[in-house]
Tab-separated table of N, CA and C in Angstrom:
chain	number	residue	atom	x	y	z
A	207	THR	N	0.833	-1.146	0.021
A	207	THR	CA	0.013	-0.018	0.008
A	207	THR	C	0.885	1.245	0.003
A	208	LEU	N	0.557	2.196	-0.766
A	208	LEU	CA	1.233	3.454	-0.939
A	208	LEU	C	0.350	4.533	-0.350
A	209	ARG	N	0.884	5.317	0.572
A	209	ARG	CA	0.117	6.399	1.138
A	209	ARG	C	0.858	7.689	0.902
A	210	PHE	N	0.156	8.782	0.491
A	210	PHE	CA	0.854	10.025	0.336
A	210	PHE	C	-0.131	11.105	0.590
A	211	ARG	N	0.456	12.332	0.886
A	211	ARG	CA	-0.334	13.475	1.140
A	211	ARG	C	-0.022	14.518	0.031
A	212	SER	N	-1.045	15.283	-0.319
A	212	SER	CA	-0.898	16.250	-1.413
A	212	SER	C	-1.718	17.513	-1.050
A	213	ARG	N	-1.368	18.598	-1.627
A	213	ARG	CA	-2.159	19.828	-1.428
A	213	ARG	C	-2.940	20.056	-2.688
A	214	LEU	N	-4.249	20.048	-2.542
A	214	LEU	CA	-5.192	20.288	-3.678
A	214	LEU	C	-6.043	21.482	-3.269
A	215	ALA	N	-6.123	22.467	-4.107
A	215	ALA	CA	-6.972	23.661	-3.868
A	215	ALA	C	-6.790	24.175	-2.450
A	216	GLY	N	-5.513	24.205	-2.024
A	216	GLY	CA	-5.168	24.782	-0.754
A	216	GLY	C	-5.498	23.908	0.477
A	217	ARG	N	-5.940	22.661	0.184
A	217	ARG	CA	-6.234	21.727	1.285
A	217	ARG	C	-5.292	20.545	1.237
A	218	THR	N	-4.922	20.055	2.415
A	218	THR	CA	-4.112	18.856	2.434
A	218	THR	C	-4.929	17.638	2.343
A	219	CYS	N	-4.628	16.718	1.381
A	219	CYS	CA	-5.387	15.507	1.152
A	219	CYS	C	-4.450	14.292	1.408
A	220	SER	N	-5.053	13.182	1.759
A	220	SER	CA	-4.311	11.925	1.924
A	220	SER	C	-4.875	10.944	0.984
A	221	PHE	N	-4.030	10.246	0.221
A	221	PHE	CA	-4.477	9.216	-0.713
A	221	PHE	C	-3.875	7.872	-0.289
A	222	THR	N	-4.612	6.797	-0.493
A	222	THR	CA	-4.080	5.471	-0.244
A	222	THR	C	-4.218	4.719	-1.577
A	223	CYS	N	-3.142	4.120	-1.960
A	223	CYS	CA	-3.137	3.396	-3.247
A	223	CYS	C	-2.581	2.000	-3.008
A	224	ALA	N	-3.178	0.999	-3.666
A	224	ALA	CA	-2.711	-0.395	-3.584
A	224	ALA	C	-1.766	-0.640	-4.760
A	225	LEU	N	-0.622	-1.262	-4.519
A	225	LEU	CA	0.362	-1.536	-5.529
A	225	LEU	C	0.191	-2.973	-5.959
A	226	SER	N	0.000	-3.178	-7.186
A	226	SER	CA	-0.033	-4.556	-7.785
A	226	SER	C	0.434	-4.391	-9.182
A	227	ALA	N	-0.079	-5.132	-10.153
A	227	ALA	CA	0.314	-4.925	-11.558
A	227	ALA	C	-0.088	-3.561	-12.046
A	228	ALA	N	-1.028	-2.933	-11.392
A	228	ALA	CA	-1.432	-1.574	-11.671
A	228	ALA	C	-1.598	-0.830	-10.387
A	229	ILE	N	-1.534	0.502	-10.400
A	229	ILE	CA	-1.797	1.277	-9.171
A	229	ILE	C	-3.226	1.658	-9.168
A	230	VAL	N	-3.922	1.299	-8.107
A	230	VAL	CA	-5.360	1.642	-7.943
A	230	VAL	C	-5.500	2.517	-6.743
A	231	CYS	N	-6.085	3.713	-6.929
A	231	CYS	CA	-6.248	4.633	-5.874
A	231	CYS	C	-7.693	4.801	-5.476
A	232	THR	N	-7.910	4.877	-4.181
A	232	THR	CA	-9.298	5.159	-3.719
A	232	THR	C	-9.430	6.716	-3.631
A	233	ARG	N	-10.672	7.130	-3.571
A	233	ARG	CA	-10.930	8.579	-3.391
A	233	ARG	C	-10.354	8.967	-1.985
A	234	ALA	N	-9.929	10.196	-1.956
A	234	ALA	CA	-9.398	10.746	-0.750
A	234	ALA	C	-10.382	11.644	0.000
A	235	ARG	N	-10.088	11.863	1.218
A	235	ARG	CA	-10.932	12.810	2.055
A	235	ARG	C	-10.003	13.856	2.494
A	236	VAL	N	-10.496	15.126	2.317
A	236	VAL	CA	-9.742	16.259	2.835
A	236	VAL	C	-10.187	16.514	4.284
A	237	ALA	N	-9.470	17.366	5.006
A	237	ALA	CA	-9.788	17.589	6.432
A	237	ALA	C	-11.212	17.984	6.672
A	238	VAL	N	-11.811	18.735	5.737
A	238	VAL	CA	-13.190	19.194	5.996
A	238	VAL	C	-14.255	18.210	5.503
A	239	GLY	N	-13.795	17.013	5.076
A	239	GLY	CA	-14.747	15.939	4.743
A	239	GLY	C	-15.212	15.929	3.314
A	240	GLU	N	-14.727	16.823	2.411
A	240	GLU	CA	-15.112	16.776	1.040
A	240	GLU	C	-14.369	15.679	0.315
A	241	SER	N	-15.017	15.070	-0.644
A	241	SER	CA	-14.451	14.045	-1.375
A	241	SER	C	-13.763	14.566	-2.663
A	242	VAL	N	-12.517	14.174	-2.925
A	242	VAL	CA	-11.808	14.635	-4.099
A	242	VAL	C	-11.379	13.382	-4.862
A	243	PRO	N	-11.246	13.502	-6.167
A	243	PRO	CA	-10.815	12.344	-7.005
A	243	PRO	C	-9.368	11.957	-6.786
A	244	PRO	N	-8.995	10.759	-7.044
A	244	PRO	CA	-7.584	10.352	-6.908
A	244	PRO	C	-6.782	11.014	-8.034
A	245	PRO	N	-5.439	11.015	-7.944
A	245	PRO	CA	-4.648	11.601	-9.033
A	245	PRO	C	-4.983	11.010	-10.372
A	246	ALA	N	-4.985	11.793	-11.423
A	246	ALA	CA	-5.211	11.349	-12.742
A	246	ALA	C	-4.075	10.514	-13.328
A	247	HIS	N	-2.910	10.724	-12.801
A	247	HIS	CA	-1.764	9.967	-13.365
A	247	HIS	C	-0.742	9.801	-12.234
A	248	LEU	N	-0.328	8.581	-12.019
A	248	LEU	CA	0.764	8.209	-11.098
A	248	LEU	C	1.762	7.382	-11.866
A	249	ALA	N	3.055	7.626	-11.688
A	249	ALA	CA	4.044	6.831	-12.372
A	249	ALA	C	5.334	6.764	-11.561
A	250	PHE	N	6.010	5.657	-11.646
A	250	PHE	CA	7.356	5.484	-11.061
A	250	PHE	C	8.354	6.044	-12.067
A	251	ILE	N	9.400	6.682	-11.542
A	251	ILE	CA	10.501	7.164	-12.355
A	251	ILE	C	11.771	6.677	-11.664
A	252	GLY	N	12.586	5.800	-12.257
A	252	GLY	CA	13.803	5.356	-11.612
A	252	GLY	C	14.286	4.020	-12.114
A	253	GLY	N	15.427	3.655	-11.525
A	253	GLY	CA	16.068	2.426	-11.805
A	253	GLY	C	16.140	1.573	-10.562
A	254	ALA	N	17.151	0.722	-10.455
A	254	ALA	CA	17.252	-0.227	-9.337
A	254	ALA	C	17.893	0.423	-8.081
A	255	GLU	N	18.481	1.619	-8.168
A	255	GLU	CA	19.077	2.275	-7.027
A	255	GLU	C	18.209	3.363	-6.509
A	256	VAL	N	18.705	4.075	-5.501
A	256	VAL	CA	17.856	5.172	-4.894
A	256	VAL	C	17.781	6.356	-5.868
A	257	ASP	N	16.581	6.712	-6.251
A	257	ASP	CA	16.291	7.814	-7.156
A	257	ASP	C	15.213	8.678	-6.500
A	258	ARG	N	15.404	10.010	-6.571
A	258	ARG	CA	14.479	10.891	-5.897
A	258	ARG	C	14.048	12.008	-6.914
A	259	ALA	N	12.802	12.380	-6.823
A	259	ALA	CA	12.318	13.609	-7.523
A	259	ALA	C	12.297	14.720	-6.526
A	260	TYR	N	12.780	15.890	-6.906
A	260	TYR	CA	12.821	16.995	-5.990
A	260	TYR	C	11.914	18.199	-6.415
A	261	ASP	N	11.715	18.362	-7.729
A	261	ASP	CA	10.891	19.442	-8.160
A	261	ASP	C	10.239	19.141	-9.499
A	262	VAL	N	9.095	19.882	-9.716
A	262	VAL	CA	8.324	19.708	-10.963
A	262	VAL	C	7.892	21.028	-11.428
A	263	ALA	N	7.832	21.224	-12.806
A	263	ALA	CA	7.306	22.450	-13.374
A	263	ALA	C	6.377	22.015	-14.531
A	264	SER	N	5.394	22.839	-14.836
A	264	SER	CA	4.416	22.386	-15.849
A	264	SER	C	4.005	23.586	-16.722
A	265	ASN	N	3.848	23.235	-17.995
A	265	ASN	CA	3.228	24.164	-18.972
A	265	ASN	C	2.242	23.381	-19.783
A	266	GLY	N	1.574	22.431	-19.172
A	266	GLY	CA	0.678	21.466	-19.886
A	266	GLY	C	1.335	20.127	-19.904
A	267	GLU	N	2.659	20.091	-20.021
A	267	GLU	CA	3.467	18.892	-19.820
A	267	GLU	C	4.195	19.069	-18.496
A	268	ARG	N	4.694	17.951	-17.941
A	268	ARG	CA	5.376	18.026	-16.657
A	268	ARG	C	6.883	17.800	-16.915
A	269	TYR	N	7.645	18.608	-16.268
A	269	TYR	CA	9.113	18.496	-16.260
A	269	TYR	C	9.559	18.252	-14.879
A	270	VAL	N	10.394	17.188	-14.632
A	270	VAL	CA	10.746	16.775	-13.316
A	270	VAL	C	12.219	16.675	-13.233
A	271	THR	N	12.756	17.040	-12.027
A	271	THR	CA	14.195	16.852	-11.812
A	271	THR	C	14.456	16.228	-10.461
A	272	GLY	N	15.646	15.602	-10.260
A	272	GLY	CA	15.947	14.956	-9.020
A	272	GLY	C	17.361	14.407	-9.031
A	273	SER	N	17.580	13.411	-8.241
A	273	SER	CA	18.878	12.678	-8.231
A	273	SER	C	18.669	11.246	-8.586
A	274	ALA	N	19.655	10.710	-9.306
A	274	ALA	CA	19.523	9.326	-9.859
A	274	ALA	C	20.761	8.520	-9.519
A	275	GLY	N	20.505	7.217	-9.143
A	275	GLY	CA	21.607	6.321	-8.954
A	275	GLY	C	22.014	5.714	-10.237
A	276	LEU	N	22.988	4.798	-10.168
A	276	LEU	CA	23.468	4.148	-11.402
A	276	LEU	C	22.345	3.325	-12.034
A	277	GLY	N	22.319	3.264	-13.330
A	277	GLY	CA	21.255	2.496	-14.044
A	277	GLY	C	19.915	3.175	-14.190
A	278	PHE	N	19.936	4.509	-13.982
A	278	PHE	CA	18.671	5.239	-14.164
A	278	PHE	C	18.267	5.226	-15.658
A	279	PRO	N	17.078	4.821	-16.004
A	279	PRO	CA	16.687	4.726	-17.367
A	279	PRO	C	16.556	6.047	-18.079
A	280	THR	N	17.100	6.113	-19.305
A	280	THR	CA	16.941	7.346	-20.112
A	280	THR	C	16.293	6.936	-21.467
A	281	THR	N	15.866	7.959	-22.220
A	281	THR	CA	15.205	7.645	-23.483
A	281	THR	C	16.279	7.635	-24.566
A	282	ASP	N	16.023	6.899	-25.643
A	282	ASP	CA	16.947	6.839	-26.805
A	282	ASP	C	17.112	8.260	-27.368
A	283	GLY	N	18.331	8.575	-27.723
A	283	GLY	CA	18.593	9.843	-28.403
A	283	GLY	C	18.972	10.968	-27.510
A	284	THR	N	18.904	10.763	-26.169
A	284	THR	CA	19.295	11.809	-25.249
A	284	THR	C	20.757	11.681	-24.917
A	285	VAL	N	21.408	12.770	-24.638
A	285	VAL	CA	22.821	12.820	-24.294
A	285	VAL	C	22.897	12.507	-22.762
A	286	VAL	N	23.627	11.441	-22.435
A	286	VAL	CA	23.834	11.078	-21.076
A	286	VAL	C	25.285	11.436	-20.669
A	287	THR	N	25.454	12.366	-19.743
A	287	THR	CA	26.775	12.776	-19.294
A	287	THR	C	26.962	12.371	-17.856
A	288	SER	N	27.735	11.323	-17.600
A	288	SER	CA	27.934	10.862	-16.256
A	288	SER	C	29.370	10.436	-16.049
A	289	GLY	N	30.001	10.875	-14.965
A	289	GLY	CA	31.345	10.431	-14.627
A	289	GLY	C	31.397	9.315	-13.699
A	290	LYS	N	30.286	8.709	-13.449
A	290	LYS	CA	30.232	7.665	-12.420
A	290	LYS	C	30.898	6.371	-12.932
A	291	ASP	N	31.616	5.742	-12.005
A	291	ASP	CA	32.181	4.397	-12.292
A	291	ASP	C	31.784	3.390	-11.236
A	292	GLY	N	30.642	3.571	-10.662
A	292	GLY	CA	30.137	2.726	-9.601
A	292	GLY	C	30.238	3.402	-8.261
A	293	GLY	N	29.746	2.749	-7.214
A	293	GLY	CA	29.820	3.289	-5.871
A	293	GLY	C	28.566	4.111	-5.520
A	294	PRO	N	28.451	4.471	-4.239
A	294	PRO	CA	27.257	5.243	-3.802
A	294	PRO	C	27.381	6.669	-4.186
A	295	SER	N	26.710	7.039	-5.254
A	295	SER	CA	26.743	8.448	-5.711
A	295	SER	C	25.435	8.661	-6.466
A	296	SER	N	25.285	9.894	-7.045
A	296	SER	CA	24.106	10.149	-7.785
A	296	SER	C	24.368	11.156	-8.865
A	297	ASP	N	23.480	11.266	-9.833
A	297	ASP	CA	23.525	12.226	-10.901
A	297	ASP	C	22.235	12.994	-10.937
A	298	VAL	N	22.247	14.091	-11.675
A	298	VAL	CA	21.047	14.856	-11.904
A	298	VAL	C	20.254	14.161	-13.047
A	299	TRP	N	18.927	14.097	-12.874
A	299	TRP	CA	18.087	13.679	-13.966
A	299	TRP	C	16.996	14.679	-14.253
A	300	VAL	N	16.598	14.766	-15.534
A	300	VAL	CA	15.601	15.629	-15.998
A	300	VAL	C	14.728	14.824	-16.900
A	301	SER	N	13.370	15.000	-16.763
A	301	SER	CA	12.484	14.243	-17.578
A	301	SER	C	11.287	15.153	-17.999
A	302	ALA	N	10.971	15.052	-19.286
A	302	ALA	CA	9.801	15.722	-19.855
A	302	ALA	C	8.726	14.708	-20.112
A	303	ARG	N	7.544	14.866	-19.629
A	303	ARG	CA	6.513	13.873	-19.828
A	303	ARG	C	5.112	14.527	-19.862
A	304	SER	N	4.239	13.935	-20.679
A	304	SER	CA	2.859	14.282	-20.600
A	304	SER	C	2.242	13.108	-19.787
A	305	TYR	N	1.434	12.277	-20.323
A	305	TYR	CA	1.057	11.059	-19.587
A	305	TYR	C	2.017	9.909	-19.937
A	306	THR	N	2.828	10.140	-20.937
A	306	THR	CA	3.923	9.191	-21.235
A	306	THR	C	5.238	9.989	-21.247
A	307	GLU	N	6.309	9.275	-21.207
A	307	GLU	CA	7.586	9.904	-21.154
A	307	GLU	C	7.951	10.448	-22.572
A	308	ARG	N	8.386	11.720	-22.680
A	308	ARG	CA	8.853	12.229	-23.927
A	308	ARG	C	10.400	12.124	-24.003
A	309	TRP	N	11.075	12.605	-22.983
A	309	TRP	CA	12.502	12.386	-22.857
A	309	TRP	C	12.988	12.429	-21.417
A	310	THR	N	14.028	11.694	-21.216
A	310	THR	CA	14.683	11.685	-19.897
A	310	THR	C	16.181	11.614	-20.140
A	311	THR	N	16.929	12.420	-19.419
A	311	THR	CA	18.378	12.432	-19.541
A	311	THR	C	19.055	12.515	-18.238
A	312	VAL	N	20.333	12.197	-18.158
A	312	VAL	CA	21.101	12.177	-16.921
A	312	VAL	C	22.295	13.039	-17.141
A	313	LEU	N	22.695	13.879	-16.151
A	313	LEU	CA	23.821	14.747	-16.226
A	313	LEU	C	24.596	14.693	-14.928
A	314	GLY	N	25.919	14.494	-14.952
A	314	GLY	CA	26.632	14.405	-13.757
A	314	GLY	C	28.101	14.269	-13.840
A	315	GLY	N	28.813	14.386	-12.754
A	315	GLY	CA	30.251	14.213	-12.714
A	315	GLY	C	30.592	13.020	-11.806
A	316	THR	N	31.711	13.090	-11.168
A	316	THR	CA	32.172	12.010	-10.300
A	316	THR	C	31.638	12.110	-8.912
A	317	GLY	N	31.115	13.263	-8.504
A	317	GLY	CA	30.574	13.419	-7.108
A	317	GLY	C	29.066	13.222	-7.068
A	318	ARG	N	28.538	13.688	-5.948
A	318	ARG	CA	27.055	13.555	-5.805
A	318	ARG	C	26.374	14.835	-6.371
A	319	ASP	N	25.535	14.613	-7.313
A	319	ASP	CA	24.865	15.726	-8.088
A	319	ASP	C	23.343	15.611	-7.960
A	320	ARG	N	22.711	16.713	-7.680
A	320	ARG	CA	21.226	16.682	-7.509
A	320	ARG	C	20.609	17.880	-8.146
A	321	GLY	N	19.559	17.638	-8.945
A	321	GLY	CA	18.738	18.687	-9.499
A	321	GLY	C	17.682	19.045	-8.465
A	322	LEU	N	17.670	20.252	-7.916
A	322	LEU	CA	16.828	20.590	-6.821
A	322	LEU	C	15.642	21.479	-7.216
A	323	ALA	N	15.771	22.163	-8.299
A	323	ALA	CA	14.722	23.130	-8.768
A	323	ALA	C	14.628	23.119	-10.278
A	324	ILE	N	13.457	23.322	-10.814
A	324	ILE	CA	13.259	23.324	-12.268
A	324	ILE	C	12.283	24.414	-12.643
A	325	ALA	N	12.586	25.106	-13.705
A	325	ALA	CA	11.715	26.178	-14.187
A	325	ALA	C	11.647	26.132	-15.734
A	326	LEU	N	10.649	26.726	-16.309
A	326	LEU	CA	10.524	26.827	-17.768
A	326	LEU	C	10.615	28.230	-18.229
A	327	ASP	N	11.457	28.490	-19.269
A	327	ASP	CA	11.629	29.814	-19.848
A	327	ASP	C	11.636	29.733	-21.366
A	328	GLY	N	10.883	28.837	-21.883
A	328	GLY	CA	11.034	28.489	-23.342
A	328	GLY	C	11.913	27.294	-23.544
A	329	GLY	N	12.726	27.061	-22.549
A	329	GLY	CA	13.556	25.842	-22.421
A	329	GLY	C	13.288	25.296	-21.029
A	330	VAL	N	14.207	24.363	-20.573
A	330	VAL	CA	14.040	23.802	-19.257
A	330	VAL	C	15.317	24.133	-18.432
A	331	VAL	N	15.154	24.875	-17.417
A	331	VAL	CA	16.259	25.338	-16.530
A	331	VAL	C	16.236	24.552	-15.210
A	332	VAL	N	17.399	23.948	-14.916
A	332	VAL	CA	17.528	23.164	-13.706
A	332	VAL	C	18.658	23.765	-12.856
A	333	ALA	N	18.407	23.865	-11.550
A	333	ALA	CA	19.441	24.307	-10.621
A	333	ALA	C	19.581	23.314	-9.513
A	334	GLY	N	20.833	23.199	-8.982
A	334	GLY	CA	20.992	22.235	-7.935
A	334	GLY	C	22.366	22.296	-7.312
A	335	ALA	N	22.827	21.190	-6.775
A	335	ALA	CA	24.116	21.062	-6.202
A	335	ALA	C	24.938	19.984	-6.888
A	336	ALA	N	26.179	20.257	-7.114
A	336	ALA	CA	27.053	19.304	-7.868
A	336	ALA	C	28.404	19.157	-7.246
A	337	GLY	N	28.973	17.969	-7.336
A	337	GLY	CA	30.279	17.657	-6.854
A	337	GLY	C	31.318	17.768	-7.905
A	338	PRO	N	32.573	17.344	-7.601
A	338	PRO	CA	33.629	17.449	-8.576
A	338	PRO	C	33.330	16.702	-9.886
A	339	GLY	N	33.926	17.201	-10.972
A	339	GLY	CA	33.738	16.564	-12.250
A	339	GLY	C	32.437	16.868	-13.014
A	340	PHE	N	31.595	17.692	-12.432
A	340	PHE	CA	30.337	18.014	-13.091
A	340	PHE	C	30.628	18.765	-14.412
A	341	PRO	N	30.044	18.418	-15.530
A	341	PRO	CA	30.365	19.012	-16.825
A	341	PRO	C	29.932	20.451	-16.939
A	342	THR	N	30.676	21.306	-17.573
A	342	THR	CA	30.327	22.678	-17.904
A	342	THR	C	30.450	22.937	-19.328
A	343	THR	N	29.970	24.033	-19.823
A	343	THR	CA	30.116	24.442	-21.263
A	343	THR	C	31.182	25.480	-21.386
A	344	ILE	N	31.722	25.652	-22.532
A	344	ILE	CA	32.784	26.612	-22.865
A	344	ILE	C	32.181	28.002	-22.695
A	345	GLY	N	32.972	28.913	-22.071
A	345	GLY	CA	32.557	30.287	-21.970
A	345	GLY	C	31.722	30.634	-20.737
A	346	THR	N	31.493	29.579	-19.853
A	346	THR	CA	30.686	29.830	-18.639
A	346	THR	C	31.470	30.661	-17.647
A	347	VAL	N	30.749	31.306	-16.725
A	347	VAL	CA	31.393	32.220	-15.749
A	347	VAL	C	32.365	31.423	-14.790
A	348	GLN	N	31.965	30.238	-14.356
A	348	GLN	CA	32.819	29.424	-13.530
A	348	GLN	C	32.908	28.046	-14.100
A	349	PRO	N	33.902	27.755	-14.954
A	349	PRO	CA	34.020	26.479	-15.589
A	349	PRO	C	34.672	25.368	-14.759
A	350	VAL	N	35.291	25.747	-13.639
A	350	VAL	CA	36.023	24.822	-12.810
A	350	VAL	C	35.374	24.703	-11.426
A	351	PHE	N	35.282	23.485	-10.916
A	351	PHE	CA	34.739	23.183	-9.598
A	351	PHE	C	35.571	23.848	-8.541
A	352	ALA	N	34.924	24.615	-7.700
A	352	ALA	CA	35.655	25.294	-6.583
A	352	ALA	C	35.508	24.573	-5.192
A	353	GLY	N	34.484	23.753	-5.071
A	353	GLY	CA	34.289	23.086	-3.818
A	353	GLY	C	33.776	23.967	-2.733
A	354	ASP	N	33.860	23.508	-1.529
A	354	ASP	CA	33.524	24.394	-0.439
A	354	ASP	C	34.382	24.050	0.783
A	355	SER	N	34.492	24.964	1.728
A	355	SER	CA	35.361	24.827	2.908
A	355	SER	C	34.709	24.000	4.016
A	356	ASN	N	33.382	23.731	3.894
A	356	ASN	CA	32.702	22.993	4.947
A	356	ASN	C	31.789	22.007	4.310
A	357	PRO	N	32.325	20.909	3.685
A	357	PRO	CA	31.474	19.966	3.022
A	357	PRO	C	30.477	19.221	3.976
A	358	VAL	N	29.354	18.883	3.474
A	358	VAL	CA	28.342	18.149	4.220
A	358	VAL	C	28.773	16.684	4.335
A	359	ALA	N	28.736	16.114	5.556
A	359	ALA	CA	29.107	14.750	5.758
A	359	ALA	C	28.268	13.825	4.891
A	360	GLY	N	28.857	12.857	4.254
A	360	GLY	CA	28.178	11.923	3.396
A	360	GLY	C	27.866	12.463	2.004
A	361	VAL	N	28.079	13.739	1.758
A	361	VAL	CA	27.826	14.330	0.464
A	361	VAL	C	29.117	14.758	-0.205
A	362	GLY	N	30.020	15.352	0.609
A	362	GLY	CA	31.253	15.825	0.069
A	362	GLY	C	31.155	17.241	-0.416
A	363	PRO	N	32.213	17.812	-0.990
A	363	PRO	CA	32.195	19.212	-1.438
A	363	PRO	C	31.181	19.416	-2.543
A	364	GLN	N	30.547	20.567	-2.517
A	364	GLN	CA	29.471	20.841	-3.525
A	364	GLN	C	29.667	22.274	-3.981
A	365	ASP	N	29.233	22.528	-5.227
A	365	ASP	CA	29.030	23.871	-5.812
A	365	ASP	C	27.618	23.908	-6.260
A	366	GLY	N	27.039	25.041	-6.422
A	366	GLY	CA	25.701	25.212	-7.077
A	366	GLY	C	25.939	25.086	-8.579
A	367	PHE	N	24.850	24.704	-9.320
A	367	PHE	CA	24.967	24.760	-10.777
A	367	PHE	C	23.607	25.189	-11.291
A	368	VAL	N	23.649	25.620	-12.570
A	368	VAL	CA	22.445	25.920	-13.330
A	368	VAL	C	22.695	25.349	-14.720
A	369	ALA	N	21.659	24.631	-15.267
A	369	ALA	CA	21.792	24.044	-16.603
A	369	ALA	C	20.520	24.348	-17.376
A	370	ARG	N	20.670	24.602	-18.671
A	370	ARG	CA	19.503	24.911	-19.477
A	370	ARG	C	19.478	23.874	-20.619
A	371	PHE	N	18.278	23.273	-20.767
A	371	PHE	CA	18.039	22.330	-21.850
A	371	PHE	C	17.061	22.917	-22.822
A	372	SER	N	17.336	22.782	-24.136
A	372	SER	CA	16.380	23.196	-25.136
A	372	SER	C	15.356	22.089	-25.252
A	373	ASP	N	14.111	22.490	-25.278
A	373	ASP	CA	13.044	21.422	-25.384
A	373	ASP	C	12.424	21.375	-26.733
């Protein structure tokens, strides 16, 4: 059974879903007792390791970003940039989807990389935290990883990043 809470029309709702060959959700009740329909679309995104979604943006389609472990599935034709050679680490992932996946790509270096925020500006802009080896483009303001003087335990040194994808 999958349980989750969501905010709909300014009210916090709880949903209960049964996991089997398909996901079946019952109607939810909000705090004031009104009945609301279950989500129109639920989908898993990920591979065999720990994968997390951190932010979503929408313009009729949904764009999602997060962190991905090794083996995160991508779509054919997308550029996958990852410096991982195994071990406990993560990369940034970005996915464009309507009710089906349009494209999903992975971007990362040798450290722990996470897409934490996503916005649309005619393209797809992702911001987050990245470790050493994160790829940059020619002519960028800071092309070299600077690290930090107080790295987070278990994460290592991090810099912020911003990436823009043409959609």
